[in-house]
CSV table of C-alpha atoms in Angstrom, one decimal:
chain,number,residue,atom,x,y,z
A,1,MET,CA,-20.0,31.6,17.7
A,2,LYS,CA,-17.5,32.8,20.3
A,3,LEU,CA,-14.5,31.7,18.3
A,4,GLN,CA,-15.5,33.3,15.0
A,5,MET,CA,-16.3,36.6,17.2
A,6,ALA,CA,-13.0,36.2,18.5
A,7,ARG,CA,-11.0,35.8,14.9
A,8,THR,CA,-13.1,38.6,13.8
A,9,ALA,CA,-12.1,40.9,16.8
A,10,ALA,CA,-8.6,39.9,16.0
A,11,ALA,CA,-8.6,41.3,12.3
A,12,VAL,CA,-10.3,44.4,13.7
A,13,ALA,CA,-8.0,45.2,16.1
A,14,VAL,CA,-4.8,44.6,13.6
A,15,VAL,CA,-7.2,47.4,11.5
A,16,ALA,CA,-6.8,49.6,14.6
A,17,ALA,CA,-3.6,49.2,15.7
A,18,LEU,CA,-2.4,50.2,12.1
A,19,GLY,CA,-4.4,52.9,12.2
A,20,ALA,CA,-3.3,54.5,15.4
A,21,THR,CA,0.2,54.1,14.1
A,22,ALA,CA,-0.5,55.9,11.1
A,23,ALA,CA,-2.3,58.5,12.6
A,24,CYS,CA,0.0,59.5,14.7
A,25,GLY,CA,2.8,59.2,12.4
A,26,GLY,CA,1.5,61.1,9.7
A,27,GLY,CA,-0.5,63.6,11.7
A,28,GLY,CA,-3.9,63.7,9.8
A,29,ASP,CA,-6.3,66.1,9.9
A,30,LYS,CA,-9.5,66.5,11.8
A,31,ASN,CA,-11.9,65.8,9.0
A,32,GLY,CA,-10.3,62.6,7.7
A,33,ALA,CA,-11.5,63.5,3.8
A,34,GLY,CA,-7.6,63.4,3.3
A,35,THR,CA,-7.4,66.5,1.1
A,36,LYS,CA,-7.4,69.7,0.7
A,37,PRO,CA,-10.1,71.5,-1.3
A,38,THR,CA,-9.8,71.5,-5.2
A,39,GLU,CA,-10.8,74.1,-7.8
A,40,ALA,CA,-14.2,71.8,-8.0
A,41,THR,CA,-15.0,71.5,-4.5
A,42,ALA,CA,-13.6,75.0,-3.0
A,43,GLY,CA,-16.3,76.8,-1.6
A,44,ARG,CA,-18.6,74.1,-1.3
A,45,SER,CA,-19.7,72.3,1.8
A,46,PRO,CA,-19.2,68.9,2.6
A,47,ASP,CA,-22.9,68.3,3.0
A,48,ASP,CA,-24.1,70.0,-0.2
A,49,PRO,CA,-26.7,67.5,-1.9
A,50,LYS,CA,-25.7,69.5,-5.2
A,51,THR,CA,-24.1,66.6,-7.9
A,52,ARG,CA,-20.7,67.3,-9.1
A,53,ASP,CA,-19.7,69.9,-11.3
A,54,ASP,CA,-21.7,69.2,-14.2
A,55,ALA,CA,-19.2,70.9,-16.6
A,56,ASP,CA,-16.2,68.5,-15.9
A,57,GLY,CA,-17.4,65.7,-14.3
A,58,GLY,CA,-15.9,66.7,-10.8
A,59,PRO,CA,-16.3,64.5,-7.7
A,60,LEU,CA,-19.3,63.3,-5.8
A,61,THR,CA,-19.8,65.6,-3.1
A,62,ALA,CA,-19.2,63.8,0.5
A,63,ALA,CA,-23.1,63.3,0.9
A,64,GLN,CA,-23.5,61.9,-2.7
A,65,LEU,CA,-20.9,59.3,-1.2
A,66,GLU,CA,-22.8,58.6,2.0
A,67,LYS,CA,-25.6,58.1,-0.3
A,68,ALA,CA,-24.1,55.9,-2.9
A,69,ALA,CA,-21.9,53.6,0.0
A,70,LEU,CA,-23.1,50.0,1.5
A,71,ALA,CA,-25.9,50.3,4.3
A,72,ALA,CA,-27.3,47.8,6.6
A,73,GLY,CA,-29.4,45.3,4.5
A,74,ASP,CA,-27.8,45.9,1.4
A,75,VAL,CA,-26.0,42.6,1.5
A,76,LYS,CA,-27.7,39.4,2.8
A,77,GLY,CA,-25.3,37.9,5.3
A,78,TYR,CA,-23.4,40.9,6.0
A,79,LYS,CA,-23.3,43.2,9.4
A,80,VAL,CA,-22.3,46.5,7.7
A,81,GLU,CA,-20.9,49.6,9.6
A,82,LYS,CA,-19.5,53.2,9.0
A,83,THR,CA,-15.6,53.2,8.9
A,84,SER,CA,-14.4,55.3,11.8
A,85,GLU,CA,-12.4,58.0,10.7
A,86,ALA,CA,-9.7,57.1,13.1
A,87,ASP,CA,-9.2,54.1,10.7
A,88,MET,CA,-8.8,56.3,7.7
A,89,PRO,CA,-5.8,58.8,8.8
A,90,ALA,CA,-5.7,61.6,6.3
A,91,GLU,CA,-1.9,61.9,5.5
A,92,THR,CA,0.1,59.2,3.9
A,93,VAL,CA,2.7,57.0,5.7
A,94,PRO,CA,6.0,57.2,3.5
A,95,ALA,CA,6.6,53.2,2.6
A,96,GLU,CA,10.1,52.2,1.9
A,97,PRO,CA,10.9,51.7,-1.1
A,98,ALA,CA,9.2,54.5,-2.3
A,99,ALA,CA,7.7,51.8,-5.5
A,100,CYS,CA,5.5,50.6,-2.9
A,101,GLN,CA,3.8,53.7,-1.9
A,102,PRO,CA,0.4,53.4,-4.0
A,103,VAL,CA,-0.2,49.6,-2.6
A,104,ALA,CA,0.8,50.9,1.1
A,105,ASP,CA,-1.5,54.0,1.2
A,106,MET,CA,-4.5,51.8,0.2
A,107,PHE,CA,-4.6,50.1,3.2
A,108,PHE,CA,-5.9,53.3,4.8
A,109,PHE,CA,-7.7,54.2,1.5
A,110,ALA,CA,-5.6,57.2,1.1
A,111,SER,CA,-3.9,57.8,-2.5
A,112,THR,CA,-1.7,60.6,-4.2
A,113,PRO,CA,-3.6,62.7,-5.5
A,114,ARG,CA,-5.4,62.7,-2.5
A,115,ALA,CA,-9.4,62.3,-2.8
A,116,ALA,CA,-11.5,65.3,-2.7
A,117,SER,CA,-14.1,63.1,0.4
A,118,ARG,CA,-13.9,59.8,1.3
A,119,THR,CA,-16.1,57.7,3.3
A,120,GLY,CA,-15.7,54.2,4.4
A,121,ARG,CA,-17.3,50.7,5.7
A,122,THR,CA,-16.4,47.5,7.1
A,123,LEU,CA,-18.4,44.5,6.4
A,124,THR,CA,-18.5,41.0,8.7
A,125,ALA,CA,-20.5,37.7,7.9
A,126,ARG,CA,-22.9,36.7,10.3
A,127,SER,CA,-22.0,33.6,9.5
A,128,ASP,CA,-19.6,31.7,12.2
A,129,SER,CA,-18.0,29.7,9.6
A,130,ASP,CA,-16.7,32.9,7.6
A,131,THR,CA,-13.8,34.7,9.6
A,132,ASN,CA,-13.3,37.2,6.4
A,133,VAL,CA,-13.2,40.8,7.3
A,134,VAL,CA,-14.1,42.9,4.3
A,135,SER,CA,-13.7,47.1,4.2
A,136,LEU,CA,-14.5,49.3,1.4
A,137,ALA,CA,-14.6,53.1,0.5
A,138,LEU,CA,-15.5,55.1,-1.8
A,139,LEU,CA,-13.4,57.8,-2.8
A,140,ALA,CA,-14.4,60.9,-4.8
A,141,HIS,CA,-11.7,62.5,-7.4
A,142,GLU,CA,-11.3,64.6,-10.3
A,143,GLN,CA,-11.5,61.9,-13.1
A,144,GLY,CA,-8.0,62.1,-14.4
A,145,ASN,CA,-7.1,61.7,-10.8
A,146,ALA,CA,-8.6,58.5,-10.5
A,147,GLU,CA,-7.4,57.8,-13.0
A,148,LYS,CA,-3.7,58.5,-12.3
A,149,VAL,CA,-4.3,56.6,-9.1
A,150,VAL,CA,-5.3,53.5,-10.4
A,151,ALA,CA,-2.6,53.5,-13.1
A,152,ASP,CA,-0.1,54.1,-10.0
A,153,LEU,CA,-1.5,50.8,-8.4
A,154,ARG,CA,-1.5,48.6,-11.4
A,155,THR,CA,2.2,49.4,-11.8
A,156,ALA,CA,2.8,49.2,-7.9
A,157,SER,CA,1.1,46.0,-7.6
A,158,ARG,CA,3.6,44.5,-10.5
A,159,SER,CA,6.6,46.2,-9.3
A,160,CYS,CA,6.2,45.9,-5.8
A,161,THR,CA,7.0,42.5,-4.0
A,162,ALA,CA,7.5,43.5,-0.5
A,163,TYR,CA,8.1,47.0,1.8
A,164,GLU,CA,7.7,48.5,5.2
A,165,HIS,CA,5.0,50.7,6.1
A,166,ALA,CA,4.0,51.9,9.8
A,167,GLY,CA,6.5,50.1,10.9
A,168,TYR,CA,5.5,47.0,9.9
A,169,GLN,CA,6.6,44.7,7.2
A,170,TYR,CA,4.6,43.7,4.1
A,171,SER,CA,5.5,40.9,1.3
A,172,ASP,CA,4.2,38.5,-1.5
A,173,VAL,CA,2.7,41.5,-3.2
A,174,LYS,CA,1.4,40.1,-6.7
A,175,ALA,CA,-1.1,41.5,-9.2
A,176,LEU,CA,-4.6,39.5,-9.0
A,177,PRO,CA,-7.2,39.0,-12.1
A,178,ALA,CA,-9.5,41.9,-11.9
A,179,PRO,CA,-13.1,42.1,-12.0
A,180,GLU,CA,-14.9,43.4,-14.8
A,181,GLN,CA,-16.2,46.3,-13.0
A,182,GLY,CA,-16.6,49.7,-13.5
A,183,ASP,CA,-14.6,51.6,-16.4
A,184,GLU,CA,-11.3,49.8,-15.2
A,185,ALA,CA,-10.2,47.8,-12.3
A,186,VAL,CA,-7.2,46.4,-10.2
A,187,ALA,CA,-6.3,43.6,-8.1
A,188,TYR,CA,-3.6,42.5,-6.0
A,189,GLY,CA,-2.5,40.5,-2.8
A,190,LEU,CA,-0.4,40.4,-0.6
A,191,ARG,CA,1.0,39.3,3.3
A,192,GLY,CA,1.2,41.9,6.4
A,193,SER,CA,3.4,40.4,9.1
A,194,ILE,CA,1.5,42.6,12.2
A,195,GLU,CA,2.0,41.7,15.8
A,196,GLY,CA,3.6,38.6,15.1
A,197,THR,CA,0.7,37.5,13.1
A,198,GLU,CA,0.7,36.9,9.6
A,199,VAL,CA,-2.2,38.0,7.7
A,200,PRO,CA,-3.0,37.5,4.1
A,201,MET,CA,-5.1,40.7,2.4
A,202,THR,CA,-6.5,41.2,-0.7
A,203,PHE,CA,-7.7,44.0,-2.5
A,204,THR,CA,-9.7,45.0,-5.7
A,205,ILE,CA,-10.1,49.3,-6.8
A,206,VAL,CA,-13.0,50.1,-9.5
A,207,ARG,CA,-13.3,52.8,-11.0
A,208,SER,CA,-16.5,54.5,-12.0
A,209,GLY,CA,-16.0,57.5,-13.9
A,210,SER,CA,-14.3,59.7,-11.3
A,211,THR,CA,-15.1,58.0,-8.1
A,212,LEU,CA,-13.0,54.9,-6.8
A,213,VAL,CA,-14.7,52.2,-5.3
A,214,ALA,CA,-11.9,50.5,-3.4
A,215,PHE,CA,-11.9,46.7,-1.3
A,216,TYR,CA,-10.1,45.0,0.8
A,217,ALA,CA,-10.5,41.2,2.9
A,218,MET,CA,-8.3,40.3,5.5
A,219,ASN,CA,-8.3,36.9,7.5
A,220,ALA,CA,-6.0,36.6,10.4
A,221,ALA,CA,-7.7,32.9,11.0
A,222,GLU,CA,-7.6,31.3,7.7
A,223,GLY,CA,-5.9,33.4,5.5
A,224,ALA,CA,-6.6,31.1,2.0
A,225,LYS,CA,-9.6,32.9,2.1
A,226,ALA,CA,-8.9,36.5,2.5
A,227,GLN,CA,-10.8,36.8,-0.7
A,228,VAL,CA,-13.2,40.1,-1.2
A,229,PRO,CA,-16.6,38.3,-2.0
A,230,GLU,CA,-18.1,39.1,-5.3
A,231,ASP,CA,-21.5,39.5,-4.0
A,232,VAL,CA,-20.1,42.6,-1.6
A,233,ILE,CA,-18.5,44.5,-5.2
A,234,GLU,CA,-21.6,44.0,-7.0
A,235,ALA,CA,-23.9,45.2,-4.5
A,236,GLN,CA,-21.8,48.1,-4.0
A,237,MET,CA,-20.9,48.8,-7.9
A,238,GLU,CA,-24.7,48.8,-8.2
A,239,LYS,CA,-25.5,51.0,-5.6
A,240,LEU,CA,-23.0,53.6,-6.6
A,241,GLY,CA,-24.4,53.2,-10.5
A,242,GLU,CA,-27.8,54.0,-9.1
A,243,LEU,CA,-26.6,57.5,-7.6
A,244,GLU,CA,-24.6,58.2,-10.8
A,245,GLU,CA,-27.3,57.5,-13.3
A,246,PRO,CA,-29.9,60.1,-12.3
A,247,GLU,CA,-27.2,62.5,-12.6
A,248,GLN,CA,-25.9,61.3,-16.6
A,249,ALA,CA,-29.5,61.5,-17.5
A,250,SER,CA,-30.2,65.2,-16.3
A,251,GLY,CA,-27.0,66.0,-17.9
């Protein structure tokens, strides 16, 4: 048990170190939403329980994202915790080469265009033998912007092979088969060299209407097992769907 906890702590520490570096370099804003108000959200409280703008299928509100995100007890065998704002810096940090920017940004669940609202979760397996650490985030966008983010990630995952970001080196970027979830999805893997440790990571980003659901897994102890579990993806997409279905029916 102690060994599993140590491995998990090491992976979480990597995320925290990278988050601190990016936050210092990017000078993010205080709300962690990573966006300036759009036409669809200007003048609306982040906690407004009203549904998205029915006229244009605008982004979900911050309150809706919180309702749709996984919570304790939603996925058997996993501990679910809300990701701190410190681990989701609002400002992007330039990547070199620039062609890798979409891939680099997604480590912090950032994007260009920026999301109107974001919320994140960190999942750790309760099993001693599972050393995966899985993070996910829901990003509320205008639909056209959500489509652009996915398209840019698909292009970058195919054309980018290695890059530097926030003072760290990443390599072996490669596109992976995407799950048949949502309206479209993209997946890729890479390897980070962080504080002398080689950390394999895999990413899956699913678009459901104007909402992006981004997942990544990292495993500093057993790199070959750095995979986003299918049951986590399915549980999150199902919960988001439960929120969206009443809105579609009422429209």
